[in-house]
Amino acid sequence: MKPGQPSCQNCLRRSRSVFSACNIAELDDVSVTKSCRVYKKGEPIFEEEDAPHGIFCIFSGMVKVTKLGASGKEHIVRIAGSGDVLGYRALLGNGRYKSSAVTIEESRVCLIPRETFFRLLKENIKFHDGIMKIVCAMMEQAETKSTEIAYKPVRSRIAEALIMLDRVFEERGAITLTREDLASFVGTVKETAIRVISDFKEEQLIEVDKRSIRVLNPDGLMRISNLYD
Amino acid sequence: MKPGQPSCQNCLRRSRSVFSACNIAELDDVSVTKSCRVYKKGEPIFEEEDAPHGIFCIFSGMVKVTKLGASGKEHIVRIAGSGDVLGYRALLGNGRYKSSAVTIEESRVCLIPRETFFRLLKENIKFHDGIMKIVCAMMEQAETKSTEIAYKPVRSRIAEALIMLDRVFEERGAITLTREDLASFVGTVKETAIRVISDFKEEQLIEVDKRSIRVLNPDGLMRISNLYD
DNA sequence: CGATCACTTGATAATCCTCAATCCTTGTGG
DNA sequence: CCACAAGGATTGAGGATTATCAAGTGATCG
């Protein structure tokens, strides 16, 4: 393990990550070959059309995965946190990144080189299976998302996003996304997001303190999310 | 091979499908274990929340893959044709179908049982790799689609869809989707789709004959698709 | 402690959906 | 082979939703 780098063996989120499929020797392999660094808030980890050199694993912090949409608007595809991996698709699909990853808070992120990744993939069936399951889950998520953007009104989409983000930000105790990021996560503009959020506050569904949103009534939000089904 | 069933060895689309990675013995395995049948136009092949028993391979015909959206509207996730496989995600992800597949014309479809599928997956690395690439490509496609539905106007989305469908319907010589299906493919309603299509006809970008649409000026459509980027 | 970034609000306007009525196409049964 | 039923396509009017623009106020950070 290189100096100043967190070891995979001691990674708090390991049990909940794909690397839970790896044995000690394999984790050692990863620890020795990876290189980690701290990204400041707002710093890009990789960008659309870059060529991949490995997969990234988030040790701590929060990252938004984005795609550039029409008229330069960025669409947030998903929010990734500690224990999540990024950039596997470009490697597996043998192409370039088709999205960018940018930290939304200071984050410590490890880069596991492609050779190590493919070695694990080949030698550890459970790891391979785990990656496959992630890709399938993401595919499903993306399809669901486009269906929802197409046919659910903004109010419902924001209600749903808040429920989902509440889980992602669980350990933070509150959702701390800018209104703009929240908007681009559900496919709308910040002004609209602001209005809906302030409605939800009125309706006591959430509690807002500056930048942070706390969900008070998930069932109520869930109902709104499905109101127009 | 069971009587009345097309053999994989002679499948016209084999060279362009994932099964191009298979050798004679493997194709034989598939041919012997699969079961094929003809689905009438509009007949479902599988439906959301069904449990998967294998993967489907389209021998001939056209199939729409759909998801149920808000207020019962169906969203067409993609259009699959001859040589395309369906239903792999539910098997790989170890879950149920999260979308439905319905024929949009009479189609001959083969069901390859899960055991055969997993056998191929395990024993043929190239096949495995091919499936992985498909899943990655579909994930990318879905993410792109949600970004576009979020930020591109209907006119642009329809322009783009026509270009893409033109390839899918290449051998038919024209795009033969109902206005309603085209609408639900781009995430709008049939009336809006009809108006945009008739604009495109006015502008000589396409040629319309009854139900079928022929693209005359792909570059013009491409320009419209990217107009608001 | 100023400057930058985020948030808020209101007015206005564009886009797109809904509803309703009508017409055309296609396929089917007599 | 014709007639009619059913499904698909079309058009127009009206209205809801959501985006845009503008003009602030409040927060945060070097």
Coordinates of C-alpha atoms (C1' of nucleotides) in Angstrom, one line a residue:
Chain A
M1 CA 0.0 0.0 0.0
K2 CA 1.3 3.4 -0.9
P3 CA 1.8 5.9 1.9
G4 CA -1.2 8.1 2.7
Q5 CA -3.6 5.9 1.0
P6 CA -6.5 4.2 2.7
S7 CA -6.4 0.4 2.7
C8 CA -9.2 -1.5 1.2
Q9 CA -9.1 -4.0 4.0
N10 CA -10.1 -1.3 6.5
C11 CA -12.5 0.4 4.2
L12 CA -15.7 1.0 6.2
R13 CA -18.0 0.6 3.3
R14 CA -16.3 -2.6 2.0
S15 CA -19.0 -4.9 3.3
R16 CA -21.6 -3.0 1.3
S17 CA -19.6 -2.7 -1.9
V18 CA -18.7 -5.0 -4.8
F19 CA -15.4 -5.7 -3.1
S20 CA -17.1 -7.7 -0.4
A21 CA -16.7 -10.5 -2.8
C22 CA -12.9 -10.3 -2.6
N23 CA -10.6 -12.3 -0.3
I24 CA -7.6 -10.9 1.5
A25 CA -5.1 -11.6 -1.3
E26 CA -7.4 -9.9 -3.8
L27 CA -7.9 -6.8 -1.6
D28 CA -4.1 -6.7 -1.2
D29 CA -3.8 -6.7 -4.9
V30 CA -6.2 -3.8 -5.1
S31 CA -4.6 -1.9 -2.3
V32 CA -1.1 -2.2 -3.8
T33 CA -2.0 -1.2 -7.3
K34 CA -4.6 1.5 -6.7
S35 CA -3.8 5.2 -6.3
C36 CA -6.0 7.4 -4.3
R37 CA -6.4 11.1 -3.9
V38 CA -8.6 13.8 -2.4
Y39 CA -10.8 15.7 -4.8
K40 CA -12.0 19.2 -3.8
K41 CA -15.6 20.0 -4.0
G42 CA -16.6 20.5 -7.6
E43 CA -13.5 18.9 -9.0
P44 CA -14.1 16.5 -11.9
I45 CA -12.9 12.9 -11.6
F46 CA -13.4 12.1 -15.2
E47 CA -15.3 13.7 -18.1
E48 CA -17.4 12.6 -21.0
E49 CA -15.4 11.3 -23.9
D50 CA -12.3 10.7 -21.8
A51 CA -10.6 7.3 -22.2
P52 CA -10.8 5.1 -19.1
H53 CA -7.7 3.9 -17.3
G54 CA -9.4 2.0 -14.5
I55 CA -12.4 2.1 -12.2
F56 CA -12.9 4.6 -9.4
C57 CA -14.1 3.7 -6.0
I58 CA -15.4 6.3 -3.6
F59 CA -13.8 6.0 -0.2
S60 CA -15.6 9.0 1.3
G61 CA -17.6 11.9 0.0
M62 CA -20.3 12.4 -2.7
V63 CA -20.1 12.4 -6.4
K64 CA -22.6 13.4 -9.1
V65 CA -22.5 11.5 -12.4
T66 CA -23.7 13.8 -15.2
K67 CA -24.4 14.0 -18.9
L68 CA -24.4 17.1 -21.0
G69 CA -27.9 17.7 -22.4
A70 CA -29.4 20.2 -24.9
S71 CA -28.3 23.8 -24.6
G72 CA -25.5 22.9 -22.3
K73 CA -27.7 21.9 -19.4
E74 CA -26.2 19.2 -17.3
H75 CA -28.4 16.2 -16.3
I76 CA -27.5 14.4 -13.2
V77 CA -27.7 10.7 -13.9
R78 CA -27.1 9.6 -10.3
I79 CA -25.5 10.5 -7.1
A80 CA -22.8 8.1 -5.8
G81 CA -21.4 7.9 -2.4
S82 CA -18.9 6.0 -0.2
G83 CA -18.4 2.4 -1.4
D84 CA -19.8 3.1 -4.9
V85 CA -17.8 2.4 -8.0
L86 CA -17.7 4.5 -11.1
G87 CA -16.4 4.2 -14.6
Y88 CA -16.9 0.4 -15.1
R89 CA -19.1 0.8 -18.1
A90 CA -16.4 2.4 -20.2
L91 CA -14.0 -0.4 -19.5
L92 CA -16.5 -3.2 -19.9
G93 CA -18.0 -1.8 -23.0
N94 CA -14.6 -1.1 -24.4
G95 CA -15.4 2.6 -25.0
R96 CA -15.0 6.0 -23.6
Y97 CA -16.8 7.6 -20.7
K98 CA -20.3 8.6 -21.7
S99 CA -20.8 10.7 -18.6
S100 CA -18.8 12.9 -16.3
A101 CA -18.2 12.5 -12.6
V102 CA -17.8 15.5 -10.4
T103 CA -17.5 15.7 -6.6
I104 CA -20.3 17.6 -4.8
E105 CA -18.2 17.7 -1.6
E106 CA -14.6 17.0 -0.8
S107 CA -14.1 13.3 -1.5
R108 CA -11.4 10.7 -1.3
V109 CA -11.5 8.5 -4.4
C110 CA -9.3 5.5 -5.4
L111 CA -8.4 4.6 -8.9
I112 CA -8.1 0.9 -9.5
P113 CA -6.1 0.3 -12.7
R114 CA -7.8 -1.6 -15.5
E115 CA -5.4 -4.5 -15.2
T116 CA -6.3 -5.1 -11.6
F117 CA -10.0 -4.7 -12.4
F118 CA -9.9 -7.2 -15.3
R119 CA -7.8 -9.6 -13.2
L120 CA -10.4 -9.6 -10.5
L121 CA -13.2 -9.9 -13.0
K122 CA -11.5 -13.0 -14.5
E123 CA -10.5 -14.7 -11.4
N124 CA -13.3 -14.0 -9.0
I125 CA -16.7 -15.1 -10.2
K126 CA -18.5 -13.5 -7.4
F127 CA -16.9 -10.2 -8.1
H128 CA -17.7 -10.6 -11.7
D129 CA -21.3 -11.4 -10.8
G130 CA -21.5 -8.4 -8.5
I131 CA -20.3 -6.0 -11.3
M132 CA -22.8 -7.6 -13.7
K133 CA -25.6 -7.0 -11.2
I134 CA -24.6 -3.4 -10.8
V135 CA -24.7 -2.8 -14.5
C136 CA -28.1 -4.5 -14.8
A137 CA -29.4 -2.4 -11.9
M138 CA -28.2 0.8 -13.4
M139 CA -29.7 -0.1 -16.7
E140 CA -33.0 -0.7 -15.0
Q141 CA -32.7 2.5 -13.1
A142 CA -32.0 4.5 -16.2
E143 CA -34.9 3.1 -18.1
T144 CA -37.2 3.8 -15.2
K145 CA -35.9 7.3 -15.0
S146 CA -36.6 8.1 -18.6
T147 CA -40.1 6.7 -18.2
E148 CA -40.7 8.9 -15.3
I149 CA -39.3 12.1 -16.8
A150 CA -41.5 11.4 -19.8
Y151 CA -44.8 10.9 -17.9
K152 CA -44.6 12.1 -14.3
P153 CA -45.0 15.8 -13.5
V154 CA -42.2 17.6 -11.8
R155 CA -43.9 17.5 -8.4
S156 CA -44.1 13.7 -8.4
R157 CA -40.5 13.4 -9.6
I158 CA -39.2 15.6 -6.9
A159 CA -41.1 13.7 -4.2
E160 CA -39.6 10.5 -5.5
A161 CA -36.1 11.9 -5.7
L162 CA -36.3 13.1 -2.2
I163 CA -37.2 9.6 -0.9
M164 CA -34.4 8.1 -2.9
L165 CA -31.8 10.8 -1.9
D166 CA -32.9 10.4 1.7
R167 CA -31.3 6.9 1.6
V168 CA -28.2 8.1 -0.2
F169 CA -27.6 10.9 2.3
E170 CA -28.7 8.7 5.2
E171 CA -25.5 9.1 7.2
R172 CA -25.4 12.8 6.6
G173 CA -28.7 13.1 8.3
A174 CA -30.0 15.4 5.6
I175 CA -30.0 15.9 1.9
T176 CA -27.4 18.5 1.0
L177 CA -27.7 19.2 -2.7
T178 CA -28.0 22.6 -4.2
R179 CA -31.4 23.3 -5.7
E180 CA -29.7 23.4 -9.0
D181 CA -28.3 19.9 -8.6
L182 CA -31.6 18.6 -7.3
A183 CA -33.3 20.2 -10.3
S184 CA -30.9 18.7 -12.8
F185 CA -31.3 15.3 -11.1
V186 CA -35.1 15.3 -11.8
G187 CA -34.9 17.0 -15.1
T188 CA -36.2 20.4 -14.4
V189 CA -34.8 23.9 -13.7
K190 CA -33.8 25.3 -10.3
E191 CA -36.7 27.8 -10.1
T192 CA -39.3 25.0 -10.5
A193 CA -37.5 22.8 -8.0
I194 CA -37.4 25.7 -5.5
R195 CA -41.1 26.2 -5.8
V196 CA -41.9 22.5 -5.3
I197 CA -39.6 22.3 -2.3
S198 CA -41.2 25.2 -0.7
D199 CA -44.6 23.6 -1.3
F200 CA -43.5 20.5 0.4
K201 CA -42.2 22.5 3.3
E202 CA -45.6 24.2 3.6
E203 CA -47.2 20.8 3.6
Q204 CA -44.9 19.6 6.4
L205 CA -43.5 16.8 4.2
I206 CA -40.0 18.0 4.6
E207 CA -38.0 20.3 6.9
V208 CA -35.6 22.8 5.3
D209 CA -32.7 24.4 6.9
K210 CA -30.6 26.4 4.6
R211 CA -29.1 24.0 2.1
S212 CA -30.2 20.9 3.8
I213 CA -33.5 19.0 3.4
R214 CA -34.8 16.5 5.9
V215 CA -37.6 14.2 5.0
L216 CA -40.4 14.2 7.6
N217 CA -43.1 12.2 5.9
P218 CA -41.8 9.7 3.4
D219 CA -45.2 8.1 3.0
G220 CA -46.7 11.4 2.1
L221 CA -44.0 12.0 -0.5
M222 CA -44.5 8.5 -1.8
R223 CA -48.2 9.2 -2.3
I224 CA -47.4 12.3 -4.3
S225 CA -44.8 10.4 -6.3
N226 CA -47.5 7.9 -7.3
L227 CA -50.4 10.3 -7.5
Y228 CA -50.6 10.3 -11.2
D229 CA -49.9 6.7 -11.9
Chain B
M1 CA -34.0 -29.5 -33.3
K2 CA -37.7 -29.7 -32.8
P3 CA -39.9 -29.8 -35.8
G4 CA -41.1 -26.6 -37.3
Q5 CA -38.4 -24.6 -35.5
P6 CA -35.8 -22.5 -37.3
S7 CA -32.3 -23.6 -36.6
C8 CA -29.8 -21.2 -35.2
Q9 CA -27.1 -22.4 -37.6
N10 CA -29.2 -21.1 -40.5
C11 CA -30.4 -18.0 -38.8
L12 CA -29.9 -15.1 -41.2
R13 CA -29.1 -12.6 -38.5
R14 CA -26.7 -14.8 -36.6
S15 CA -23.6 -13.0 -37.8
R16 CA -24.9 -9.8 -36.4
S17 CA -26.2 -11.2 -33.1
V18 CA -24.5 -12.2 -29.9
F19 CA -24.6 -15.8 -31.1
S20 CA -21.9 -15.0 -33.6
A21 CA -19.6 -15.8 -30.7
C22 CA -20.8 -19.4 -30.6
N23 CA -19.3 -22.5 -32.3
I24 CA -21.3 -25.2 -34.0
A25 CA -21.6 -27.4 -30.9
E26 CA -22.9 -24.5 -28.9
L27 CA -25.4 -23.5 -31.6
D28 CA -26.5 -27.1 -31.6
D29 CA -27.1 -26.9 -27.9
V30 CA -29.2 -23.8 -28.3
S31 CA -31.1 -25.3 -31.2
V32 CA -32.0 -28.4 -29.3
T33 CA -33.0 -26.8 -26.1
K34 CA -34.9 -23.7 -27.4
S35 CA -38.5 -23.5 -28.2
C36 CA -39.8 -21.1 -30.8
R37 CA -43.2 -19.9 -31.8
V38 CA -45.0 -17.3 -33.8
Y39 CA -46.5 -14.3 -32.0
K40 CA -49.3 -12.5 -33.7
K41 CA -49.1 -8.7 -33.9
G42 CA -49.8 -7.1 -30.6
E43 CA -49.2 -10.3 -28.6
P44 CA -47.1 -10.0 -25.4
I45 CA -43.9 -12.1 -25.2
F46 CA -43.4 -11.3 -21.5
E47 CA -44.7 -8.7 -19.1
E48 CA -43.4 -6.5 -16.3
E49 CA -43.0 -8.4 -13.1
D50 CA -43.1 -11.8 -14.7
A51 CA -40.4 -14.2 -13.6
P52 CA -37.9 -15.0 -16.4
H53 CA -37.4 -18.6 -17.7
G54 CA -34.8 -17.8 -20.3
I55 CA -33.9 -15.3 -22.9
F56 CA -35.7 -14.5 -26.1
C57 CA -34.2 -14.2 -29.4
I58 CA -36.1 -12.6 -32.3
F59 CA -35.9 -14.7 -35.4
S60 CA -38.1 -12.4 -37.5
G61 CA -40.4 -9.5 -36.8
M62 CA -40.4 -6.5 -34.6
V63 CA -40.9 -6.1 -30.9
K64 CA -41.4 -3.1 -28.6
V65 CA -40.0 -3.1 -25.1
T66 CA -42.2 -1.1 -22.9
K67 CA -42.6 0.2 -19.3
L68 CA -45.7 1.4 -17.7
G69 CA -45.5 5.0 -16.8
A70 CA -47.7 7.4 -14.8
S71 CA -51.5 7.3 -15.5
G72 CA -51.2 4.1 -17.3
K73 CA -49.2 5.5 -20.3
E74 CA -46.8 3.1 -21.8
H75 CA -43.3 4.2 -22.6
I76 CA -41.4 2.4 -25.3
V77 CA -37.9 1.8 -24.1
R78 CA -36.7 0.4 -27.4
I79 CA -37.6 -1.3 -30.6
A80 CA -36.0 -4.7 -31.1
G81 CA -35.8 -6.6 -34.4
S82 CA -34.4 -9.7 -36.0
G83 CA -31.3 -11.0 -34.2
D84 CA -31.9 -9.0 -31.0
V85 CA -32.1 -10.7 -27.7
L86 CA -34.6 -9.8 -24.9
G87 CA -35.0 -10.6 -21.3
Y88 CA -31.3 -11.1 -20.3
R89 CA -31.4 -8.5 -17.6
A90 CA -33.9 -10.2 -15.5
L91 CA -31.8 -13.4 -15.6
L92 CA -28.4 -11.7 -15.0
G93 CA -29.8 -9.4 -12.3
N94 CA -31.6 -12.3 -10.7
G95 CA -34.9 -10.5 -10.7
R96 CA -38.1 -10.2 -12.6
Y97 CA -38.8 -8.5 -15.8
K98 CA -38.9 -4.7 -15.4
S99 CA -40.4 -4.1 -18.8
S100 CA -42.8 -5.8 -21.1
A101 CA -42.1 -7.0 -24.7
V102 CA -45.0 -6.9 -27.2
T103 CA -44.8 -7.6 -30.9
I104 CA -45.6 -4.8 -33.2
E105 CA -45.9 -7.2 -36.2
E106 CA -46.2 -10.9 -36.5
S107 CA -42.9 -12.3 -35.2
R108 CA -41.1 -15.6 -34.8
V109 CA -39.4 -15.6 -31.4
C110 CA -37.2 -18.3 -29.8
L111 CA -37.0 -18.9 -26.0
I112 CA -33.6 -20.2 -24.9
P113 CA -33.9 -21.7 -21.5
R114 CA -32.0 -20.2 -18.6
E115 CA -29.8 -23.3 -18.2
T116 CA -28.6 -23.1 -21.8
F117 CA -28.1 -19.4 -21.4
F118 CA -26.0 -19.7 -18.3
R119 CA -24.1 -22.6 -19.7
L120 CA -23.1 -20.5 -22.7
L121 CA -22.2 -17.6 -20.4
K122 CA -20.0 -19.8 -18.3
E123 CA -18.3 -21.7 -21.1
N124 CA -17.9 -19.1 -23.8
I125 CA -16.0 -16.0 -22.8
K126 CA -16.7 -14.3 -26.1
F127 CA -20.4 -14.8 -25.7
H128 CA -20.2 -13.6 -22.1
D129 CA -18.4 -10.6 -23.3
G130 CA -20.9 -10.0 -26.0
I131 CA -23.8 -10.0 -23.5
M132 CA -21.9 -7.7 -21.2
K133 CA -21.4 -5.3 -24.0
I134 CA -25.0 -5.3 -24.8
V135 CA -26.0 -4.6 -21.2
C136 CA -23.5 -1.7 -21.1
A137 CA -24.7 -0.3 -24.4
M138 CA -28.3 -0.5 -23.2
M139 CA -27.4 1.3 -20.0
E140 CA -25.8 4.0 -21.9
Q141 CA -28.7 4.3 -24.3
A142 CA -31.1 4.6 -21.4
E143 CA -29.1 7.3 -19.7
T144 CA -28.8 9.3 -22.9
K145 CA -32.5 8.9 -23.4
S146 CA -33.5 10.3 -20.1
T147 CA -31.2 13.2 -20.6
E148 CA -32.8 13.9 -23.9
I149 CA -36.3 13.6 -22.7
A150 CA -35.4 16.0 -19.9
Y151 CA -33.8 18.7 -22.0
K152 CA -34.6 18.3 -25.7
P153 CA -37.9 19.6 -27.1
V154 CA -40.3 17.1 -28.7
R155 CA -39.4 18.3 -32.2
S156 CA -35.7 17.4 -31.6
R157 CA -36.5 14.1 -30.0
I158 CA -38.7 13.0 -32.9
A159 CA -36.1 14.1 -35.4
E160 CA -33.5 12.0 -33.6
A161 CA -35.9 9.0 -33.2
L162 CA -36.6 9.0 -36.9
I163 CA -32.9 8.8 -37.7
M164 CA -32.5 5.9 -35.3
L165 CA -35.6 4.1 -36.4
D166 CA -34.6 4.5 -40.0
R167 CA -31.7 2.1 -39.2
V168 CA -33.9 -0.3 -37.2
F169 CA -36.4 -0.5 -40.1
E170 CA -33.7 -0.4 -42.7
E171 CA -34.8 -3.7 -44.4
R172 CA -38.4 -2.7 -44.3
G173 CA -37.6 0.3 -46.4
A174 CA -39.7 2.5 -44.2
I175 CA -40.6 3.1 -40.6
T176 CA -43.9 1.5 -39.9
L177 CA -44.9 2.4 -36.4
T178 CA -48.2 3.8 -35.4
R179 CA -48.2 7.5 -34.4
E180 CA -49.0 6.4 -30.9
D181 CA -46.0 4.1 -30.7
L182 CA -43.7 6.7 -32.1
A183 CA -45.1 9.1 -29.5
S184 CA -44.6 6.8 -26.6
F185 CA -41.1 6.1 -27.9
V186 CA -40.0 9.7 -27.6
G187 CA -42.1 10.4 -24.5
T188 CA -45.0 12.5 -25.9
V189 CA -48.6 12.0 -26.9
K190 CA -49.8 11.0 -30.3
E191 CA -51.4 14.3 -31.3
T192 CA -48.1 16.1 -30.7
A193 CA -46.2 13.5 -32.7
I194 CA -48.7 13.8 -35.5
R195 CA -48.2 17.6 -35.7
V196 CA -44.4 17.3 -35.7
I197 CA -44.5 14.6 -38.4
S198 CA -46.7 16.7 -40.6
D199 CA -44.3 19.6 -40.1
F200 CA -41.4 17.4 -41.2
K201 CA -43.4 16.3 -44.2
E202 CA -44.0 20.0 -45.1
E203 CA -40.3 20.6 -44.8
Q204 CA -39.5 17.7 -47.1
L205 CA -37.5 16.0 -44.5
I206 CA -39.6 12.9 -44.7
E207 CA -42.1 11.2 -47.0
V208 CA -45.2 9.8 -45.5
D209 CA -47.4 7.2 -47.1
K210 CA -50.2 6.1 -44.9
R211 CA -48.6 4.4 -41.9
S212 CA -45.1 4.4 -43.2
I213 CA -42.5 7.1 -43.0
R214 CA -39.4 7.3 -45.2
V215 CA -36.5 9.6 -44.2
L216 CA -35.5 11.8 -47.1
N217 CA -33.0 14.1 -45.4
P218 CA -31.2 12.6 -42.5
D219 CA -28.8 15.5 -42.2
G220 CA -31.7 17.9 -41.9
L221 CA -33.2 15.8 -39.2
M222 CA -29.9 15.6 -37.5
R223 CA -29.6 19.3 -37.5
I224 CA -33.0 19.7 -35.9
S225 CA -32.1 17.0 -33.3
N226 CA -29.1 19.1 -32.3
L227 CA -30.6 22.5 -32.8
Y228 CA -31.0 23.2 -29.1
D229 CA -27.8 21.7 -27.9
Chain C
dC1 C1' -16.1 42.3 4.5
dG2 C1' -16.5 42.3 -0.2
dA3 C1' -17.5 39.1 -3.7
dT4 C1' -19.2 35.1 -5.3
dC5 C1' -22.4 31.7 -5.2
dA6 C1' -26.8 30.0 -3.9
dC7 C1' -31.6 30.9 -3.1
dT8 C1' -36.1 33.2 -3.8
dT9 C1' -40.1 35.4 -6.0
dG10 C1' -42.9 37.3 -9.5
dA11 C1' -44.3 38.2 -14.1
dT12 C1' -44.5 36.4 -18.6
dA13 C1' -44.4 33.2 -22.3
dA14 C1' -43.6 28.9 -24.7
dT15 C1' -44.4 24.3 -24.9
dC16 C1' -47.0 20.6 -24.8
dC17 C1' -51.1 18.0 -23.1
dT18 C1' -56.2 17.2 -23.1
dC19 C1' -60.5 16.8 -25.0
dA20 C1' -63.6 16.3 -28.7
dA21 C1' -65.0 15.7 -33.2
dT22 C1' -64.2 13.7 -37.7
dC23 C1' -62.0 11.2 -41.2
dC24 C1' -59.3 7.6 -43.2
dT25 C1' -57.6 2.5 -43.3
dT26 C1' -57.7 -2.1 -42.5
dG27 C1' -59.4 -6.3 -41.7
dT28 C1' -63.3 -9.4 -41.1
dG29 C1' -67.5 -11.9 -41.5
dG30 C1' -71.6 -12.5 -44.2
Chain D
dC1 C1' -66.6 -8.8 -52.7
dC2 C1' -68.9 -5.5 -49.9
dA3 C1' -70.2 -3.4 -45.6
dC4 C1' -69.2 -2.3 -41.4
dA5 C1' -66.7 -2.3 -37.2
dA6 C1' -62.5 -1.2 -35.0
dG7 C1' -58.4 1.0 -34.8
dG8 C1' -55.5 4.6 -36.4
dA9 C1' -54.8 9.5 -38.0
dT10 C1' -56.0 14.2 -38.1
dT11 C1' -57.4 18.9 -36.7
dG12 C1' -58.7 22.6 -33.7
dA13 C1' -59.5 24.9 -29.4
dG14 C1' -58.4 25.6 -24.9
dG15 C1' -55.7 25.2 -20.8
dA16 C1' -52.2 23.3 -17.6
dT17 C1' -47.5 22.8 -16.7
dT18 C1' -43.2 24.3 -16.8
dA19 C1' -39.4 27.3 -18.6
dT20 C1' -37.5 31.8 -19.0
dC21 C1' -36.2 36.3 -17.6
dA22 C1' -35.4 39.7 -14.3
dA23 C1' -34.4 41.4 -10.0
dG24 C1' -33.6 40.9 -5.9
dT25 C1' -32.1 38.7 -0.9
dG26 C1' -29.4 35.7 1.9
dA27 C1' -25.2 32.7 2.7
dT28 C1' -20.3 31.5 2.6
dC29 C1' -15.5 31.9 2.0
dG30 C1' -11.0 33.7 1.2

